[in-house]
mmCIF file of C-alpha atoms in Angstrom:
data_model
loop_
_atom_site.group_PDB
_atom_site.id
_atom_site.type_symbol
_atom_site.label_atom_id
_atom_site.label_comp_id
_atom_site.label_asym_id
_atom_site.label_seq_id
_atom_site.Cartn_x
_atom_site.Cartn_y
_atom_site.Cartn_z
ATOM 1 C CA MET I 1 116.139 148.471 -72.049
ATOM 2 C CA LEU I 2 114.190 148.005 -68.727
ATOM 3 C CA LYS I 3 113.088 151.605 -68.800
ATOM 4 C CA TYR I 4 111.759 151.404 -72.297
ATOM 5 C CA ARG I 5 109.677 148.389 -71.357
ATOM 6 C CA LEU I 6 108.656 149.441 -68.064
ATOM 7 C CA ILE I 7 107.456 152.886 -70.024
ATOM 8 C CA THR I 8 105.991 150.857 -72.897
ATOM 9 C CA ALA I 9 103.556 147.938 -70.249
ATOM 10 C CA LEU I 10 102.797 151.818 -68.025
ATOM 11 C CA ILE I 11 101.098 152.984 -71.225
ATOM 12 C CA LEU I 12 99.477 150.138 -72.536
ATOM 13 C CA ILE I 13 98.045 148.213 -69.832
ATOM 14 C CA PRO I 14 95.759 150.872 -69.665
ATOM 15 C CA LEU I 15 95.049 151.184 -72.765
ATOM 16 C CA VAL I 16 94.024 147.785 -72.917
ATOM 17 C CA ILE I 17 91.924 148.071 -70.279
ATOM 18 C CA ALA I 18 90.029 150.797 -71.458
ATOM 19 C CA ALA I 19 89.526 149.237 -74.628
ATOM 20 C CA LEU I 20 87.793 145.595 -73.011
ATOM 21 C CA PHE I 21 85.073 147.351 -70.996
ATOM 22 C CA LEU I 22 84.923 151.257 -72.762
ATOM 23 C CA LEU I 23 84.578 150.346 -75.738
ATOM 24 C CA PRO I 24 81.361 149.111 -77.706
ATOM 25 C CA PRO I 25 81.202 145.576 -79.556
ATOM 26 C CA LYS I 26 81.959 147.663 -83.010
ATOM 27 C CA GLY I 27 84.325 149.434 -81.863
ATOM 28 C CA PHE I 28 86.366 146.274 -79.705
ATOM 29 C CA ALA I 29 86.001 144.202 -82.884
ATOM 30 C CA LEU I 30 87.749 147.780 -85.089
ATOM 31 C CA VAL I 31 90.771 147.597 -82.615
ATOM 32 C CA THR I 32 91.003 143.933 -82.226
ATOM 33 C CA LEU I 33 91.184 143.817 -86.268
ATOM 34 C CA GLY I 34 93.628 146.624 -86.295
ATOM 35 C CA VAL I 35 96.280 144.621 -83.960
ATOM 36 C CA CYS I 36 95.580 141.921 -86.198
ATOM 37 C CA MET I 37 96.721 143.889 -89.149
ATOM 38 C CA LEU I 38 99.849 144.496 -87.829
ATOM 39 C CA ALA I 39 100.451 141.021 -86.876
ATOM 40 C CA ALA I 40 99.783 139.693 -90.435
ATOM 41 C CA TRP I 41 102.215 142.963 -91.751
ATOM 42 C CA GLU I 42 104.989 140.883 -89.344
ATOM 43 C CA TRP I 43 103.711 137.391 -90.279
ATOM 44 C CA GLY I 44 105.271 138.649 -93.800
ATOM 45 C CA GLN I 45 108.032 137.818 -92.637
ATOM 46 C CA PHE I 46 107.828 134.462 -91.472
ATOM 47 C CA ALA I 47 106.493 133.940 -95.417
ATOM 48 C CA GLY I 48 109.844 135.805 -97.091
ATOM 49 C CA LEU I 49 108.336 138.538 -98.055
ATOM 50 C CA GLY I 50 110.589 141.189 -97.611
ATOM 51 C CA SER I 51 109.589 144.291 -99.760
ATOM 52 C CA SER I 52 107.548 146.526 -97.253
ATOM 53 C CA ALA I 53 105.227 146.960 -100.256
ATOM 54 C CA GLN I 54 104.802 143.242 -99.889
ATOM 55 C CA ARG I 55 104.174 143.073 -96.322
ATOM 56 C CA LEU I 56 101.715 145.920 -96.477
ATOM 57 C CA SER I 57 99.892 144.219 -99.019
ATOM 58 C CA LEU I 58 99.505 141.187 -96.911
ATOM 59 C CA ALA I 59 97.746 143.421 -94.019
ATOM 60 C CA PHE I 60 95.487 144.946 -95.798
ATOM 61 C CA MET I 61 94.108 141.851 -97.363
ATOM 62 C CA CYS I 62 93.896 140.483 -93.781
ATOM 63 C CA GLY I 63 91.993 143.297 -92.516
ATOM 64 C CA ALA I 64 89.726 143.370 -95.627
ATOM 65 C CA LEU I 65 89.170 139.565 -95.086
ATOM 66 C CA LEU I 66 88.427 140.142 -90.986
ATOM 67 C CA ALA I 67 86.011 143.519 -92.290
ATOM 68 C CA LEU I 68 84.126 141.397 -95.372
ATOM 69 C CA MET I 69 83.727 138.327 -92.439
ATOM 70 C CA THR I 70 82.816 140.491 -90.212
ATOM 71 C CA LEU I 71 80.268 142.717 -92.166
ATOM 72 C CA SER I 72 78.432 139.657 -93.348
ATOM 73 C CA LEU I 73 77.589 139.028 -89.738
ATOM 74 C CA PRO I 74 74.034 140.534 -87.721
ATOM 75 C CA SER I 75 75.311 143.939 -85.861
ATOM 76 C CA TYR I 76 76.105 143.449 -82.652
ATOM 77 C CA HIS I 77 75.514 139.839 -82.766
ATOM 78 C CA TYR I 78 79.347 138.487 -82.793
ATOM 79 C CA SER I 79 77.905 135.343 -81.029
ATOM 80 C CA VAL I 80 79.478 131.803 -81.472
ATOM 81 C CA HIS I 81 75.955 130.435 -82.638
ATOM 82 C CA LEU I 82 77.276 132.174 -85.628
ATOM 83 C CA ARG I 83 78.864 129.424 -88.326
ATOM 84 C CA PRO I 84 81.793 131.597 -88.999
ATOM 85 C CA ILE I 85 82.812 132.328 -85.739
ATOM 86 C CA ARG I 86 81.878 128.784 -84.874
ATOM 87 C CA ALA I 87 83.891 127.009 -87.568
ATOM 88 C CA SER I 88 87.090 129.569 -87.134
ATOM 89 C CA LEU I 89 87.312 128.587 -83.158
ATOM 90 C CA TRP I 90 87.166 124.787 -84.459
ATOM 91 C CA VAL I 91 89.462 125.731 -86.990
ATOM 92 C CA SER I 92 91.555 127.129 -83.995
ATOM 93 C CA LEU I 93 91.611 123.643 -82.087
ATOM 94 C CA VAL I 94 92.609 121.576 -85.390
ATOM 95 C CA TRP I 95 95.003 123.770 -85.505
ATOM 96 C CA TRP I 96 97.299 124.040 -82.587
ATOM 97 C CA CYS I 97 97.029 120.228 -82.139
ATOM 98 C CA GLY I 98 98.978 120.293 -85.791
ATOM 99 C CA ALA I 99 101.247 123.235 -84.725
ATOM 100 C CA LEU I 100 102.016 121.195 -81.405
ATOM 101 C CA LEU I 101 102.956 118.092 -84.596
ATOM 102 C CA LEU I 102 105.402 120.908 -85.873
ATOM 103 C CA VAL I 103 107.133 121.648 -82.811
ATOM 104 C CA LEU I 104 107.779 118.849 -81.500
ATOM 105 C CA SER I 105 109.362 117.554 -84.450
ATOM 106 C CA TYR I 106 111.259 120.665 -85.415
ATOM 107 C CA PRO I 107 113.559 121.148 -87.268
ATOM 108 C CA SER I 108 112.567 118.345 -89.505
ATOM 109 C CA SER I 109 109.101 119.376 -89.773
ATOM 110 C CA ALA I 110 110.242 122.467 -91.435
ATOM 111 C CA GLY I 111 111.133 120.578 -94.493
ATOM 112 C CA PHE I 112 107.509 120.236 -95.951
ATOM 113 C CA TRP I 113 106.763 124.144 -94.858
ATOM 114 C CA ARG I 114 110.612 126.297 -95.117
ATOM 115 C CA GLY I 115 110.442 128.605 -97.836
ATOM 116 C CA SER I 116 107.000 127.729 -98.807
ATOM 117 C CA LYS I 117 105.105 130.853 -99.219
ATOM 118 C CA ALA I 118 101.705 129.799 -99.069
ATOM 119 C CA LEU I 119 101.917 127.264 -96.240
ATOM 120 C CA CYS I 120 103.436 129.788 -94.210
ATOM 121 C CA LEU I 121 100.657 132.181 -95.118
ATOM 122 C CA LEU I 122 97.777 129.663 -94.526
ATOM 123 C CA PHE I 123 99.544 129.112 -91.059
ATOM 124 C CA GLY I 124 99.447 132.755 -90.110
ATOM 125 C CA VAL I 125 95.728 133.262 -91.585
ATOM 126 C CA LEU I 126 94.531 129.845 -89.281
ATOM 127 C CA THR I 127 96.540 131.818 -86.250
ATOM 128 C CA ILE I 128 95.493 135.540 -86.862
ATOM 129 C CA VAL I 129 91.589 134.810 -88.017
ATOM 130 C CA PRO I 130 90.473 132.459 -84.843
ATOM 131 C CA PHE I 131 92.404 135.025 -82.498
ATOM 132 C CA PHE I 132 90.528 137.580 -83.974
ATOM 133 C CA TRP I 133 86.891 135.771 -83.520
ATOM 134 C CA GLY I 134 88.318 134.495 -79.830
ATOM 135 C CA MET I 135 88.466 138.014 -79.006
ATOM 136 C CA VAL I 136 85.324 139.135 -80.534
ATOM 137 C CA ALA I 137 83.254 135.899 -79.139
ATOM 138 C CA LEU I 138 84.159 136.654 -75.432
ATOM 139 C CA ARG I 139 84.097 140.027 -75.565
ATOM 140 C CA GLN I 140 80.436 139.706 -76.998
ATOM 141 C CA HIS I 141 79.339 136.833 -74.675
ATOM 142 C CA HIS I 142 75.773 137.810 -72.935
ATOM 143 C CA TYR I 143 76.529 141.648 -73.788
ATOM 144 C CA ASP I 144 72.667 142.544 -73.938
ATOM 145 C CA SER I 145 72.341 141.357 -70.119
ATOM 146 C CA ASP I 146 75.365 142.806 -68.932
ATOM 147 C CA PRO I 147 77.710 144.987 -71.182
ATOM 148 C CA PHE I 148 81.416 144.426 -68.851
ATOM 149 C CA PHE I 149 80.827 140.650 -68.353
ATOM 150 C CA GLY I 150 82.594 139.631 -71.637
ATOM 151 C CA ALA I 151 85.270 141.781 -70.425
ATOM 152 C CA TRP I 152 85.895 140.565 -67.099
ATOM 153 C CA TRP I 153 85.988 136.858 -69.140
ATOM 154 C CA LEU I 154 88.774 138.560 -71.661
ATOM 155 C CA LEU I 155 90.666 140.187 -68.823
ATOM 156 C CA TYR I 156 90.719 136.800 -66.999
ATOM 157 C CA VAL I 157 92.521 135.135 -70.075
ATOM 158 C CA MET I 158 95.090 137.587 -70.049
ATOM 159 C CA LEU I 159 95.679 137.313 -66.884
ATOM 160 C CA LEU I 160 95.904 133.831 -67.052
ATOM 161 C CA VAL I 161 98.354 133.688 -69.520
ATOM 162 C CA TRP I 162 100.903 136.629 -68.326
ATOM 163 C CA GLY I 163 100.463 134.715 -64.838
ATOM 164 C CA ALA I 164 101.688 131.590 -66.439
ATOM 165 C CA ASP I 165 104.100 133.229 -68.387
ATOM 166 C CA SER I 166 105.630 135.063 -65.106
ATOM 167 C CA SER I 167 105.435 132.285 -63.630
ATOM 168 C CA ALA I 168 107.125 130.090 -65.874
ATOM 169 C CA TYR I 169 110.018 133.011 -66.764
ATOM 170 C CA MET I 170 110.708 132.380 -62.350
ATOM 171 C CA PHE I 171 110.288 129.041 -61.788
ATOM 172 C CA GLY I 172 112.820 128.468 -64.761
ATOM 173 C CA LYS I 173 115.319 130.917 -63.909
ATOM 174 C CA LEU I 174 115.126 129.848 -59.859
ATOM 175 C CA PHE I 175 115.147 125.743 -60.429
ATOM 176 C CA GLY I 176 114.806 125.164 -64.904
ATOM 177 C CA LYS I 177 117.606 122.389 -65.210
ATOM 178 C CA HIS I 178 115.781 120.197 -68.161
ATOM 179 C CA LYS I 179 115.462 122.237 -71.361
ATOM 180 C CA LEU I 180 111.441 121.862 -73.044
ATOM 181 C CA ALA I 181 112.719 122.755 -76.372
ATOM 182 C CA PRO I 182 116.162 123.440 -76.375
ATOM 183 C CA LYS I 183 115.688 123.234 -80.704
ATOM 184 C CA VAL I 184 112.946 126.232 -80.848
ATOM 185 C CA SER I 185 113.822 128.438 -77.551
ATOM 186 C CA PRO I 186 116.940 127.023 -75.623
ATOM 187 C CA GLY I 187 115.743 129.055 -72.997
ATOM 188 C CA LYS I 188 112.337 127.670 -71.882
ATOM 189 C CA THR I 189 112.657 124.416 -69.067
ATOM 190 C CA TRP I 190 110.806 121.656 -67.895
ATOM 191 C CA GLU I 191 110.405 123.285 -64.366
ATOM 192 C CA GLY I 192 109.287 126.180 -66.203
ATOM 193 C CA PHE I 193 106.963 124.640 -68.123
ATOM 194 C CA VAL I 194 105.705 123.472 -64.868
ATOM 195 C CA GLY I 195 105.033 126.674 -62.672
ATOM 196 C CA GLY I 196 103.353 128.058 -65.351
ATOM 197 C CA LEU I 197 100.557 125.390 -65.066
ATOM 198 C CA ALA I 198 100.655 124.891 -62.014
ATOM 199 C CA THR I 199 100.040 128.898 -61.311
ATOM 200 C CA SER I 200 97.155 128.868 -63.681
ATOM 201 C CA ALA I 201 95.649 126.115 -61.862
ATOM 202 C CA VAL I 202 95.408 128.230 -58.629
ATOM 203 C CA ILE I 203 94.572 131.621 -60.658
ATOM 204 C CA SER I 204 91.910 129.473 -62.004
ATOM 205 C CA LEU I 205 90.917 128.037 -58.492
ATOM 206 C CA LEU I 206 91.273 131.518 -56.853
ATOM 207 C CA PHE I 207 88.597 133.263 -59.573
ATOM 208 C CA SER I 208 86.041 130.567 -58.877
ATOM 209 C CA PHE I 209 85.705 131.442 -55.612
ATOM 210 C CA TYR I 210 86.449 135.018 -54.807
ATOM 211 C CA ALA I 211 85.589 136.167 -58.066
ATOM 212 C CA PRO I 212 82.543 134.133 -59.578
ATOM 213 C CA LEU I 213 82.845 134.021 -63.117
ATOM 214 C CA GLY I 214 79.400 131.373 -63.236
ATOM 215 C CA VAL I 215 81.497 128.814 -64.759
ATOM 216 C CA ALA I 216 81.872 125.206 -62.358
ATOM 217 C CA PRO I 217 85.053 125.694 -60.811
ATOM 218 C CA PHE I 218 85.987 122.064 -62.762
ATOM 219 C CA THR I 219 84.881 123.569 -65.605
ATOM 220 C CA LEU I 220 87.350 126.514 -65.208
ATOM 221 C CA LEU I 221 90.267 124.666 -64.034
ATOM 222 C CA ILE I 222 90.379 122.304 -67.276
ATOM 223 C CA CYS I 223 90.038 125.537 -69.592
ATOM 224 C CA SER I 224 92.262 127.314 -67.967
ATOM 225 C CA VAL I 225 94.800 124.592 -67.766
ATOM 226 C CA ILE I 226 94.254 123.924 -71.270
ATOM 227 C CA ALA I 227 94.320 127.161 -72.494
ATOM 228 C CA ALA I 228 98.085 127.853 -70.319
ATOM 229 C CA LEU I 229 99.096 124.869 -72.596
ATOM 230 C CA ALA I 230 97.750 127.238 -76.203
ATOM 231 C CA SER I 231 99.793 130.073 -74.608
ATOM 232 C CA ILE I 232 103.124 128.017 -73.778
ATOM 233 C CA LEU I 233 102.559 126.244 -77.976
ATOM 234 C CA GLY I 234 101.720 129.924 -79.038
ATOM 235 C CA ASP I 235 104.922 131.243 -77.757
ATOM 236 C CA LEU I 236 107.024 128.333 -79.032
ATOM 237 C CA THR I 237 105.374 128.113 -82.303
ATOM 238 C CA GLU I 238 106.159 131.916 -83.016
ATOM 239 C CA SER I 239 109.834 131.212 -81.684
ATOM 240 C CA MET I 240 110.005 128.235 -84.529
ATOM 241 C CA PHE I 241 109.066 130.734 -87.668
ATOM 242 C CA LYS I 242 111.243 133.324 -86.316
ATOM 243 C CA ARG I 243 114.110 131.222 -85.947
ATOM 244 C CA GLU I 244 113.580 130.103 -89.770
ATOM 245 C CA ALA I 245 113.344 133.420 -90.572
ATOM 246 C CA GLY I 246 116.610 134.121 -89.111
ATOM 247 C CA ILE I 247 114.830 137.304 -86.877
ATOM 248 C CA LYS I 248 115.311 137.765 -82.928
ATOM 249 C CA ASP I 249 111.971 140.150 -82.916
ATOM 250 C CA SER I 250 108.901 140.107 -84.825
ATOM 251 C CA SER I 251 109.856 143.875 -85.602
ATOM 252 C CA HIS I 252 110.169 146.663 -83.099
ATOM 253 C CA LEU I 253 106.949 148.461 -83.294
ATOM 254 C CA ILE I 254 106.445 148.031 -79.483
ATOM 255 C CA PRO I 255 109.713 149.784 -77.832
ATOM 256 C CA GLY I 256 111.066 147.234 -75.299
ATOM 257 C CA HIS I 257 109.158 144.725 -76.343
ATOM 258 C CA GLY I 258 109.819 144.368 -80.109
ATOM 259 C CA GLY I 259 106.466 143.499 -82.462
ATOM 260 C CA VAL I 260 102.884 142.868 -81.606
ATOM 261 C CA LEU I 261 103.537 138.957 -82.317
ATOM 262 C CA ASP I 262 105.868 139.002 -79.298
ATOM 263 C CA ARG I 263 103.582 140.477 -77.118
ATOM 264 C CA ILE I 264 99.778 138.156 -78.323
ATOM 265 C CA ASP I 265 101.660 134.708 -79.748
ATOM 266 C CA SER I 266 100.839 133.444 -76.518
ATOM 267 C CA LEU I 267 97.244 134.682 -76.923
ATOM 268 C CA THR I 268 96.776 134.222 -80.618
ATOM 269 C CA ALA I 269 96.562 130.400 -79.404
ATOM 270 C CA ALA I 270 94.932 131.431 -75.829
ATOM 271 C CA ILE I 271 92.125 133.234 -76.485
ATOM 272 C CA PRO I 272 90.634 130.947 -79.503
ATOM 273 C CA VAL I 273 91.313 127.325 -77.293
ATOM 274 C CA PHE I 274 89.945 129.156 -74.113
ATOM 275 C CA ALA I 275 87.004 130.135 -76.280
ATOM 276 C CA CYS I 276 86.111 126.902 -78.336
ATOM 277 C CA LEU I 277 86.583 124.925 -74.891
ATOM 278 C CA MET I 278 84.317 126.859 -73.096
ATOM 279 C CA PHE I 279 81.768 127.615 -75.842
ATOM 280 C CA LEU I 280 81.435 124.974 -77.704
ATOM 281 C CA VAL I 281 83.093 121.645 -75.834
ATOM 282 C CA PHE I 282 81.337 122.970 -72.428
ATOM 283 C CA LYS I 283 78.654 124.636 -73.806
ATOM 284 C CA MET I 284 78.699 127.632 -71.417
ATOM 285 C CA VAL I 285 76.479 129.906 -72.835
#
């Protein structure tokens, strides 16, 4: 299993970096749309869609929705000033606050959405659509003046999330004694949680002083720590839905890593939350 994980990582990491820095806005949006369609296909299991045809239909409907939204916008100008993008990011902030309540009160909270395909599908839309627009808006940021500026921002958020996740795992293994959310994800601990947040703060400070991103250090610190918190919530939320669906992995699309959602669950929360804070709350545009 470890062999497959390493091989897959060695293939995927260069592909992700190439997509960030080499694709133009439309190409990047198209690749992100494809990832979102795969995520929607996997989300069908959470909603109780048993047949492949139903899940494929869900993936294509998700792709059609995102494509129609994209085509309705001015070419190459996927800015947060545009209403659909701005609204999606605000909705994301509200949704993840609601998801926090669902996770904190689980399994009692499952009583009102368990067995409801409509609600589970709505949760999927609230997760995937803002993630798409967060990715696109960050990549587009200052594209006209510097085509790589937004790519560095996205890479920063990814490094932030991956760093916090890895350190949370190590801190949990070394010092973990107190369970964070035993009814949702028994392996996570408060010690790992604190370690992950501390690492996100260190990463933001290092970037502030050694790789300036054009943002005040305190603002970057606040946005980064909240994004790290959101990433943990994204992970816990997917774990909650998988637990209700009775599955371990969202799929087996990525050898050694499970499914697409298993790899991007933290990013589905961190990316739009970070974008919303930076662009709409702190007005860093």
